[in-house]
Tab-separated table of C-alpha atoms in Angstrom:
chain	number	residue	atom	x	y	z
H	1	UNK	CA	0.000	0.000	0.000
H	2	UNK	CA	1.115	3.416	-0.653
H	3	UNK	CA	2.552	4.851	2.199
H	4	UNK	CA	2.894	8.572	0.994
H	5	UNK	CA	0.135	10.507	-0.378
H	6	UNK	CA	0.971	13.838	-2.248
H	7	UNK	CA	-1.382	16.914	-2.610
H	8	UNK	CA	-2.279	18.458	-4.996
H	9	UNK	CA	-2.111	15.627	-7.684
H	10	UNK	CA	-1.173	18.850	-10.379
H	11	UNK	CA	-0.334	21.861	-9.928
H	12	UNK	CA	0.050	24.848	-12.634
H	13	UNK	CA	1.852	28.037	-12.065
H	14	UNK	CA	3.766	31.152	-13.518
H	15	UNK	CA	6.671	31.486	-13.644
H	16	UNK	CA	8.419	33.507	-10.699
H	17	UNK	CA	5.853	32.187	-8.296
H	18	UNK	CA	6.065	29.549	-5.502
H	19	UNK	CA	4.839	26.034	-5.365
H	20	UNK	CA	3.868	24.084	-2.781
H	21	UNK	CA	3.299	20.151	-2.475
H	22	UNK	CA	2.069	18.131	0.669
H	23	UNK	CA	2.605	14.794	1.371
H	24	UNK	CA	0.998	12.814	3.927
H	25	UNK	CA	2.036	9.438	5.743
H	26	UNK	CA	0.883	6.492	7.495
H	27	UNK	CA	3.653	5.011	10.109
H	28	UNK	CA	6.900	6.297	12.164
H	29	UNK	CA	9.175	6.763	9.885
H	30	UNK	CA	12.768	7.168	10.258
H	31	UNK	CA	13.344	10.173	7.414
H	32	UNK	CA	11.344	11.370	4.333
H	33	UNK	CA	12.962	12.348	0.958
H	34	UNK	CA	11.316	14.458	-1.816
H	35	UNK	CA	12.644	13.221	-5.177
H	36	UNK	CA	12.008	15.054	-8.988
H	37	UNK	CA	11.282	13.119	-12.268
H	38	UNK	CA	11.509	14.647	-15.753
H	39	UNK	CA	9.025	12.999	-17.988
H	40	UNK	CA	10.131	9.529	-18.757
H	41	UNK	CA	13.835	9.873	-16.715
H	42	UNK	CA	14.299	8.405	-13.474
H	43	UNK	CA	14.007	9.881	-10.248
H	44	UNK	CA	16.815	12.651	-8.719
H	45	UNK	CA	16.865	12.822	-5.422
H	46	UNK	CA	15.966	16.829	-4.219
H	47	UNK	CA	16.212	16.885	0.077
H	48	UNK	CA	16.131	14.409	2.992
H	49	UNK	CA	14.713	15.335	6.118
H	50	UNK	CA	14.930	13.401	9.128
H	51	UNK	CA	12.104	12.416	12.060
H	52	UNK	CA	13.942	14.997	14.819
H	53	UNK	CA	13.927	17.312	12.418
H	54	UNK	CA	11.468	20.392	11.504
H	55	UNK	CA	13.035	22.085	8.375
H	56	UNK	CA	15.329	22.109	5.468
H	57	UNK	CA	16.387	24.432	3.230
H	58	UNK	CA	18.496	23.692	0.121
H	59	UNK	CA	18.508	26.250	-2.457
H	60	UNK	CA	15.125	27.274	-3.581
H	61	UNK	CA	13.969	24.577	-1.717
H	62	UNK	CA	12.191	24.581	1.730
H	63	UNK	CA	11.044	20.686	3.115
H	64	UNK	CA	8.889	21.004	6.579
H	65	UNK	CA	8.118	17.768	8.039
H	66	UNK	CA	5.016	17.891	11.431
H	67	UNK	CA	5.636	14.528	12.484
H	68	UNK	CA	2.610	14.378	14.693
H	69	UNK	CA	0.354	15.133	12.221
H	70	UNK	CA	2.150	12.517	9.692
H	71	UNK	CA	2.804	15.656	7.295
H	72	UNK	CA	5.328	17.158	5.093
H	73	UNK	CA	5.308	20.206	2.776
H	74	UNK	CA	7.880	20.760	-0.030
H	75	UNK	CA	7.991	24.753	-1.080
H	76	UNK	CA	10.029	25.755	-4.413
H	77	UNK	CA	10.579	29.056	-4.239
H	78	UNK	CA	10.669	31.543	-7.417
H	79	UNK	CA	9.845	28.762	-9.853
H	80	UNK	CA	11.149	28.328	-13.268
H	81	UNK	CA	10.166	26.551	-16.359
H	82	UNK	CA	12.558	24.493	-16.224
H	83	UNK	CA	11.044	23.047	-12.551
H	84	UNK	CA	8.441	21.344	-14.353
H	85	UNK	CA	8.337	17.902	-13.315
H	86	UNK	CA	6.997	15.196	-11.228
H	87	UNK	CA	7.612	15.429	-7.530
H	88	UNK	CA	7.692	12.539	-5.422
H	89	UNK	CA	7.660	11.930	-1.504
H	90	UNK	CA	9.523	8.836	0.115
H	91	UNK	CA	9.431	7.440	3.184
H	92	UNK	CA	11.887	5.324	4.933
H	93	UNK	CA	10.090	3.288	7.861
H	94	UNK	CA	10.940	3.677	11.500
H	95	UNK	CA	12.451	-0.089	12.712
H	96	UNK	CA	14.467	-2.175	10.929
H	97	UNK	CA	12.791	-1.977	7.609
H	98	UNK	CA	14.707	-0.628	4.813
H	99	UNK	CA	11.684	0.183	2.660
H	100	UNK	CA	11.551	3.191	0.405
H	101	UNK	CA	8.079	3.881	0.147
H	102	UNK	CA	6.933	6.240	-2.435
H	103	UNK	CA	3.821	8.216	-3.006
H	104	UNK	CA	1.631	8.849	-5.851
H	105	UNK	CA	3.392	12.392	-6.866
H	106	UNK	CA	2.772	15.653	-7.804
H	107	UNK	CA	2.728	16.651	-11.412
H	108	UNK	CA	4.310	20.356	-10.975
H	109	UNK	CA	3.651	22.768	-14.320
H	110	UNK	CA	5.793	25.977	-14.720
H	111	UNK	CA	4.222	28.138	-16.851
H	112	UNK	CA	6.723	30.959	-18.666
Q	1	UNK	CA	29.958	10.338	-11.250
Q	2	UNK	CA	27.714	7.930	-9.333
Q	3	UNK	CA	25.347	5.378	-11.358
Q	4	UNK	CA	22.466	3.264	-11.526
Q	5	UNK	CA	22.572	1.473	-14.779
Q	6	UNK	CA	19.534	-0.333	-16.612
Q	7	UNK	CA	20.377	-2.491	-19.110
Q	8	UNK	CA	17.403	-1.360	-21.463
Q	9	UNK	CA	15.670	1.979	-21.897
Q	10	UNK	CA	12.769	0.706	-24.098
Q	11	UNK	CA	11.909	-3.414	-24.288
Q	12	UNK	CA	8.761	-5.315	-26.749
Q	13	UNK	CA	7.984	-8.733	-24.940
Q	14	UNK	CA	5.252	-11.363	-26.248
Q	15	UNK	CA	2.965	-12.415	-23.629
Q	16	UNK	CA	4.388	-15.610	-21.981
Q	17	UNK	CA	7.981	-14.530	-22.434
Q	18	UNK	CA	10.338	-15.100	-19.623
Q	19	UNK	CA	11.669	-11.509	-19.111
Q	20	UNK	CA	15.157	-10.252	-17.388
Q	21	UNK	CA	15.361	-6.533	-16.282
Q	22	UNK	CA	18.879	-6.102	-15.151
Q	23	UNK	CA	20.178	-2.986	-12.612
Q	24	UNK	CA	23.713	-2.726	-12.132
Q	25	UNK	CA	25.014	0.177	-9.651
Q	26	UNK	CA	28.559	1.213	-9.011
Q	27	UNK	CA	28.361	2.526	-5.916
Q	28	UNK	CA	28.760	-0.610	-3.512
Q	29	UNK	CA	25.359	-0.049	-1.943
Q	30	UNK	CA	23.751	-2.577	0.346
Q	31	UNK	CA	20.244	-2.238	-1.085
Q	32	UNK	CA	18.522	-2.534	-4.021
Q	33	UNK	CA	15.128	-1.595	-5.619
Q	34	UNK	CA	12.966	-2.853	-8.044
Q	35	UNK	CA	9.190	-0.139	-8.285
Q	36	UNK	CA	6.670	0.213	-10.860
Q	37	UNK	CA	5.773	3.408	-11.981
Q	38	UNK	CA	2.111	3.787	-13.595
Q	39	UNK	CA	0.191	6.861	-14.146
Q	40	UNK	CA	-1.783	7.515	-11.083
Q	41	UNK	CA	-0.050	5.018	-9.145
Q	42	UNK	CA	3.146	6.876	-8.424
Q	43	UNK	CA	6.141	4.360	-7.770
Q	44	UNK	CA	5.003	0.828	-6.191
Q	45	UNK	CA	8.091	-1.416	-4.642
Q	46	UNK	CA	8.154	-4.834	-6.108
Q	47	UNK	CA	11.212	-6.562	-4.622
Q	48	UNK	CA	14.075	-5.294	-2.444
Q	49	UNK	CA	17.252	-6.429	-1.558
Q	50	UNK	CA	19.288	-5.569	1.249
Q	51	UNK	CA	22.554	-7.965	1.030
Q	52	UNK	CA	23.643	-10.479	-1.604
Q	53	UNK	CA	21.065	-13.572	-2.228
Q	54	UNK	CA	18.801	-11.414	0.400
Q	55	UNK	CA	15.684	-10.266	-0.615
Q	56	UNK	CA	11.853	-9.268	0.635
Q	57	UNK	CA	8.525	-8.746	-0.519
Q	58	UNK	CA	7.526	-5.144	-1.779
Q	59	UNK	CA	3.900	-4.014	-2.068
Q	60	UNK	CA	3.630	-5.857	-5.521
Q	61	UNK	CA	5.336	-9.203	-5.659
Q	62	UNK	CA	3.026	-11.004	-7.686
Q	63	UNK	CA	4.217	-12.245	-11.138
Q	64	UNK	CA	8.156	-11.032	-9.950
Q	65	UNK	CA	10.944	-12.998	-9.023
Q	66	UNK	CA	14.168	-11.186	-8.230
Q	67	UNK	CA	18.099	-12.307	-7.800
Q	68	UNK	CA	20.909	-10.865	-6.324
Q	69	UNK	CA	24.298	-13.305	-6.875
Q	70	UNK	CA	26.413	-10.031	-6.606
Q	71	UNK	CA	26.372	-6.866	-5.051
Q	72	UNK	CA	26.441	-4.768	-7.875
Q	73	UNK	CA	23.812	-6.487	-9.748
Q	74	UNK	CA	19.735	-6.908	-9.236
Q	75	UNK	CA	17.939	-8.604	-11.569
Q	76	UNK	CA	14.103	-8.211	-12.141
Q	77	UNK	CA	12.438	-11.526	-13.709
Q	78	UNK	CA	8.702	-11.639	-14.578
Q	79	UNK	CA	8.264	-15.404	-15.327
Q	80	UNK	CA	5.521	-15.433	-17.692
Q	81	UNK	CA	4.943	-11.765	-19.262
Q	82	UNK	CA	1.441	-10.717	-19.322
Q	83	UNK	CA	-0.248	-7.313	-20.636
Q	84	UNK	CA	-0.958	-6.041	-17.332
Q	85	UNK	CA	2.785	-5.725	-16.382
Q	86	UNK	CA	2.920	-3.177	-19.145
Q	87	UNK	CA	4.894	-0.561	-17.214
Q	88	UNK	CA	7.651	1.525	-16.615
Q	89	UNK	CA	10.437	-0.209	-14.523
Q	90	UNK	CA	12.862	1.767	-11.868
Q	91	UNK	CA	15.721	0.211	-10.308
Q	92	UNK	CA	17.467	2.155	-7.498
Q	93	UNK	CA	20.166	1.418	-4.858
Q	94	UNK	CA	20.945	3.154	-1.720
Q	95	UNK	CA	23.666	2.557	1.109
Q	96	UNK	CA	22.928	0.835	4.077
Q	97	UNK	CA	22.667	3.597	6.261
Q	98	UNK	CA	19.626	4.684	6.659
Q	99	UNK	CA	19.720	8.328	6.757
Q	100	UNK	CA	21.139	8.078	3.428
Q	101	UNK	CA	19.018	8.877	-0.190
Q	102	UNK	CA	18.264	6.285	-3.093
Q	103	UNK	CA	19.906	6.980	-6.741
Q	104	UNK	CA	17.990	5.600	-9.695
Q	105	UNK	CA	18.585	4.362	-12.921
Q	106	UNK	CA	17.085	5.665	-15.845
Q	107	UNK	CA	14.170	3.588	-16.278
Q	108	UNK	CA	12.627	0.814	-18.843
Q	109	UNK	CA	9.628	1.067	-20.162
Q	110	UNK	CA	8.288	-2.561	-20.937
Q	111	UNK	CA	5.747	-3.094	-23.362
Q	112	UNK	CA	4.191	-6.793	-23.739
Q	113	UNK	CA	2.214	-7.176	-26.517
C-alpha cells in the first residue's frame, strides 16, 4: 500500500511564483525524501529530512516535516520553467525496515 | 559520477515470455530496488534487496521474481509476461545507512504485446 500521499495531484503556475506540495504518511518513519522526475527519466533525489527534524532548506527549496500530524510540505521558491516535473515523496520506515516507500506524486507545471 | 545502470531503456515482450530486467550500480550499496511506476499510481516497490542472495517482498510481488548473486547487480524476472505488467520499470540502490538517499537508474519502459 502506498505509504505517501501527495497533494495536490497537479499543480500549474507562472513562472516567478512559488509552489507548494504536501505529502501525507501512514507510520513512524525514520526520514522522508522528496525526489524530482523529468518525464520519462528516473528519479533525482531533491532533500532528505529526518524524524527529529522540523526544516530544510536547500537552495530554492524549503522541506517542513510535522511529524505528529504525519505531514510534510515541499515549497520551491521563485519557480522556473525548467522546474516542471513530477515530484515525489519517500518514506523510509521507523524499525528495521529498509523500505523506500513512495507516493503517488505531484505533477508540478511551470508556466513561462 | 555515481550510477544506476539499466540495461534497457525501451523493451517489446510477447505475452508468456520469460523476461530479465537487469540494474547494475557502481556505488557498492547494500540495497537494491525494483518499483513500478504507472500513471496515477506513483512508484510501487516490487522486490528489495538488502545484502547479496537477500531479498523481501515489496507491495507488488506477484508475477516477480528477483536475484541478487552479486552486489552490484539486481535482476528483475517476470516469469511469464502478461499485458498487465505493461509498465515503466525503476531500479534504485541506496547505502545501508539509513539516513542516506536512493539513486535511480534511468528507467525501462516494458511493453508486452
Amino acid at each position: 500500500s502506498q505509504q505517501g500521499e501527495e497533494d495536490p495531484q497537479a499543480l500549474s503556475i507562472q513562472e516567478g511564483e512559488n509552489a507548494t506540495m504536501n505529502c501525507s504518511y501512514k507510520t513512524s518513519i525514520n526520514n522522508l525524501q522528496w525526489y524530482r522526475q523529468n518525464s520519462g527519466r528516473g528519479l533525482v533525489h531533491l532533500i532528505l529530512i529526518r524524524s527529529n527534524e522540523r526544516e530544510k532548506h536547500s537552495g530554492r527549496l524549503r522541506v517542513t516535516l510535522d511529524t505528529s500530524k504525519k505531514s510534510s510540505s515541499l515549497l520551491i521558491t521563485a519557480s522556473r520553467a525548467a522546474d516542471t516535473a513530477s515530484y515525489f515523496c519517500a518514506t523510509a520506515p521507523g524499525g528495521g525496515s529498509y523500505k523506500l516507500i513512495f507516493g503517488s506524486g505531484t505533477r508540478l507545471l511551470v508556466r513561462p | 559520477d555515481v550510477k544506476v545502470t539499466q540495461s534497457s531503456r525501451y523493451l517489446v515482450k510477447r505475452t508468456g515470455e520469460k523476461v530479465f530486467l537487469e540494474c547494475v550500480q557502481d556505488m557498492d550499496h547494500e540495497n537494491m530496488f525494483w518499483y513500478r511506476q504507472d500513471p496515477g499510481l506513483g512508484l510501487r516497490l516490487i522486490y528489495f534487496s538488502y545484502d547479496v542472495k537477500m531479498k523481501e517482498k515489496g507491495d507488488i510481488p506477484e508475477g516477480y521474481s528477483v536475484s541478487r548473486e552479486k552486489k552490484e547487480r539486481f535482476s528483475l524476472i517476470l516469469e511469464s509476461a502478461s499485458t498487465n505488467q505493461t509498465s515503466m520499470y525503476l531500479c534504485a540502490s541506496s547505502p545501508s545507512d539509513r539516513g542516506q538517499h536512493a539513486f535511480f537508474g534511468q528507467g525501462t519502459r516494458l511493453t508486452v504485446v
